[in-house]
PDB file of C-alpha atoms in Angstrom:
ATOM      1  CA  MET A 108      57.019  61.789  85.827  1.00  0.00           C
ATOM      2  CA  LYS A 109      58.868  58.473  85.494  1.00  0.00           C
ATOM      3  CA  ASP A 110      57.366  55.298  86.966  1.00  0.00           C
ATOM      4  CA  TYR A 111      60.799  53.975  87.902  1.00  0.00           C
ATOM      5  CA  ILE A 112      63.744  55.144  89.970  1.00  0.00           C
ATOM      6  CA  VAL A 113      66.578  54.082  87.682  1.00  0.00           C
ATOM      7  CA  PHE A 114      67.398  51.362  85.166  1.00  0.00           C
ATOM      8  CA  ILE A 115      70.610  49.333  85.432  1.00  0.00           C
ATOM      9  CA  GLN A 116      71.573  50.714  81.999  1.00  0.00           C
ATOM     10  CA  ASP A 117      71.469  54.237  83.451  1.00  0.00           C
ATOM     11  CA  LEU A 118      73.798  53.232  86.285  1.00  0.00           C
ATOM     12  CA  LEU A 119      76.323  51.579  83.976  1.00  0.00           C
ATOM     13  CA  SER A 120      76.299  54.135  81.158  1.00  0.00           C
ATOM     14  CA  GLY A 121      79.338  56.379  80.793  1.00  0.00           C
ATOM     15  CA  ARG A 122      81.666  54.397  83.057  1.00  0.00           C
ATOM     16  CA  ASN A 123      83.571  52.450  80.401  1.00  0.00           C
ATOM     17  CA  GLU A 124      83.649  53.331  76.701  1.00  0.00           C
ATOM     18  CA  GLU A 125      84.299  49.739  75.583  1.00  0.00           C
ATOM     19  CA  PHE A 126      81.280  48.504  77.580  1.00  0.00           C
ATOM     20  CA  ASP A 127      79.104  51.378  76.342  1.00  0.00           C
ATOM     21  CA  ASN A 128      79.931  50.469  72.723  1.00  0.00           C
ATOM     22  CA  ALA A 129      79.450  46.717  73.193  1.00  0.00           C
ATOM     23  CA  ASP A 130      76.723  44.842  71.324  1.00  0.00           C
ATOM     24  CA  LYS A 131      73.896  44.751  73.898  1.00  0.00           C
ATOM     25  CA  LYS A 132      73.011  41.218  72.746  1.00  0.00           C
ATOM     26  CA  ARG A 133      76.432  40.104  74.022  1.00  0.00           C
ATOM     27  CA  ILE A 134      75.849  41.387  77.568  1.00  0.00           C
ATOM     28  CA  ARG A 135      74.319  38.909  80.025  1.00  0.00           C
ATOM     29  CA  LEU A 136      72.797  39.659  83.418  1.00  0.00           C
ATOM     30  CA  ILE A 137      73.507  36.806  85.835  1.00  0.00           C
ATOM     31  CA  ARG A 138      71.871  36.356  89.245  1.00  0.00           C
ATOM     32  CA  HIS A 139      73.841  33.927  91.418  1.00  0.00           C
ATOM     33  CA  LYS A 140      71.663  32.214  94.018  1.00  0.00           C
ATOM     34  CA  ASP A 141      73.307  29.310  95.811  1.00  0.00           C
ATOM     35  CA  ASN A 142      71.800  28.193  99.115  1.00  0.00           C
ATOM     36  CA  ARG A 143      73.886  25.054  99.504  1.00  0.00           C
ATOM     37  CA  LYS A 144      75.418  24.775 102.977  1.00  0.00           C
ATOM     38  CA  GLU A 145      78.722  23.793 101.363  1.00  0.00           C
ATOM     39  CA  LYS A 146      80.021  24.916  98.001  1.00  0.00           C
ATOM     40  CA  ILE A 147      82.947  23.241  96.266  1.00  0.00           C
ATOM     41  CA  ILE A 148      85.025  25.930  94.552  1.00  0.00           C
ATOM     42  CA  ASP A 149      88.388  25.084  92.988  1.00  0.00           C
ATOM     43  CA  GLY A 150      88.202  21.743  94.795  1.00  0.00           C
ATOM     44  CA  LYS A 151      87.860  23.323  98.277  1.00  0.00           C
ATOM     45  CA  LYS A 152      84.773  23.386 100.535  1.00  0.00           C
ATOM     46  CA  TYR A 153      83.270  26.726 101.590  1.00  0.00           C
ATOM     47  CA  SER A 154      80.318  27.234 103.911  1.00  0.00           C
ATOM     48  CA  ASN A 155      80.221  31.036 103.523  1.00  0.00           C
ATOM     49  CA  SER A 156      77.354  32.759 101.730  1.00  0.00           C
ATOM     50  CA  LEU A 157      78.094  34.065  98.254  1.00  0.00           C
ATOM     51  CA  PHE A 158      77.940  37.616  99.584  1.00  0.00           C
ATOM     52  CA  ASP A 159      80.510  36.823 102.297  1.00  0.00           C
ATOM     53  CA  LEU A 160      82.744  35.238  99.672  1.00  0.00           C
ATOM     54  CA  TYR A 161      82.352  38.370  97.538  1.00  0.00           C
ATOM     55  CA  LEU A 162      83.229  40.644 100.478  1.00  0.00           C
ATOM     56  CA  TYR A 163      85.976  38.711 102.251  1.00  0.00           C
ATOM     57  CA  GLU A 164      87.310  36.165  99.752  1.00  0.00           C
ATOM     58  CA  HIS A 165      86.864  37.997  96.476  1.00  0.00           C
ATOM     59  CA  ASP A 166      89.171  35.687  94.494  1.00  0.00           C
ATOM     60  CA  VAL A 167      87.096  32.688  95.628  1.00  0.00           C
ATOM     61  CA  PHE A 168      83.898  34.444  94.505  1.00  0.00           C
ATOM     62  CA  LEU A 169      85.480  35.140  91.099  1.00  0.00           C
ATOM     63  CA  SER A 170      86.441  31.459  90.835  1.00  0.00           C
ATOM     64  CA  TYR A 171      82.849  30.476  91.713  1.00  0.00           C
ATOM     65  CA  GLN A 172      81.524  32.775  89.008  1.00  0.00           C
ATOM     66  CA  SER A 173      84.003  31.461  86.437  1.00  0.00           C
ATOM     67  CA  GLU A 174      82.930  27.852  87.113  1.00  0.00           C
ATOM     68  CA  GLN A 175      79.397  28.406  85.836  1.00  0.00           C
ATOM     69  CA  VAL A 176      77.996  26.339  82.981  1.00  0.00           C
ATOM     70  CA  LYS A 177      79.943  27.223  79.813  1.00  0.00           C
ATOM     71  CA  LYS A 178      76.839  27.625  77.657  1.00  0.00           C
ATOM     72  CA  ARG A 179      75.574  30.422  79.949  1.00  0.00           C
ATOM     73  CA  PHE A 180      78.538  32.557  78.875  1.00  0.00           C
ATOM     74  CA  LYS A 181      78.795  31.456  75.233  1.00  0.00           C
ATOM     75  CA  ASP A 182      78.808  34.454  72.873  1.00  0.00           C
ATOM     76  CA  VAL A 183      78.855  36.824  75.852  1.00  0.00           C
ATOM     77  CA  ASP A 184      81.359  39.661  76.102  1.00  0.00           C
ATOM     78  CA  TYR A 185      80.264  41.124  79.447  1.00  0.00           C
ATOM     79  CA  ILE A 186      78.643  39.674  82.551  1.00  0.00           C
ATOM     80  CA  VAL A 187      76.607  41.991  84.772  1.00  0.00           C
ATOM     81  CA  SER A 188      76.664  40.050  88.017  1.00  0.00           C
ATOM     82  CA  PHE A 189      74.223  39.994  90.921  1.00  0.00           C
ATOM     83  CA  ILE A 190      73.933  37.888  94.062  1.00  0.00           C
ATOM     84  CA  GLY A 191      70.394  36.727  94.771  1.00  0.00           C
ATOM     85  CA  GLU A 192      69.011  37.581  98.190  1.00  0.00           C
ATOM     86  CA  GLU A 193      65.626  36.962  99.809  1.00  0.00           C
ATOM     87  CA  GLY A 194      62.691  36.654  97.442  1.00  0.00           C
ATOM     88  CA  ILE A 195      63.379  38.408  94.172  1.00  0.00           C
ATOM     89  CA  SER A 196      65.902  40.908  95.581  1.00  0.00           C
ATOM     90  CA  SER A 197      69.429  40.962  94.229  1.00  0.00           C
ATOM     91  CA  ARG A 198      72.652  42.750  95.072  1.00  0.00           C
ATOM     92  CA  PHE A 199      74.724  44.150  92.193  1.00  0.00           C
ATOM     93  CA  VAL A 200      78.369  43.061  92.508  1.00  0.00           C
ATOM     94  CA  GLY A 201      79.979  44.163  89.263  1.00  0.00           C
ATOM     95  CA  VAL A 202      80.489  44.022  85.535  1.00  0.00           C
ATOM     96  CA  PHE A 203      83.034  41.508  84.302  1.00  0.00           C
ATOM     97  CA  LYS A 204      84.598  41.116  80.878  1.00  0.00           C
ATOM     98  CA  ASN A 205      84.389  37.559  79.579  1.00  0.00           C
ATOM     99  CA  ASN A 206      87.836  36.605  78.303  1.00  0.00           C
ATOM    100  CA  GLY A 207      86.806  33.120  77.229  1.00  0.00           C
ATOM    101  CA  VAL A 208      86.957  29.679  78.747  1.00  0.00           C
ATOM    102  CA  LEU A 209      89.488  29.182  81.518  1.00  0.00           C
ATOM    103  CA  LYS A 210      91.452  25.934  81.334  1.00  0.00           C
TER     104      LYS A 210
END
């Protein structure tokens, strides 16, 4: 019997052929954890949690994610994104293709 319920690889496998065939070294798991009361995203202030931004202002969440430190996404084709919750728990929010640096 297995000692685990499921691996993230098992959940993602078979959903997208391009992702399945990607070099695994070019896939990065990112856990966003931002407890600041106010976040500046695209020059605007937001007091919502990251999860609320993800749910109700999805474009703002995507902007937040795209503003991360460039070196974190260097040589990365796909970002498997999570939002950090209490302790070491995380909520999976999606897989995103890295199309390069936004200007």
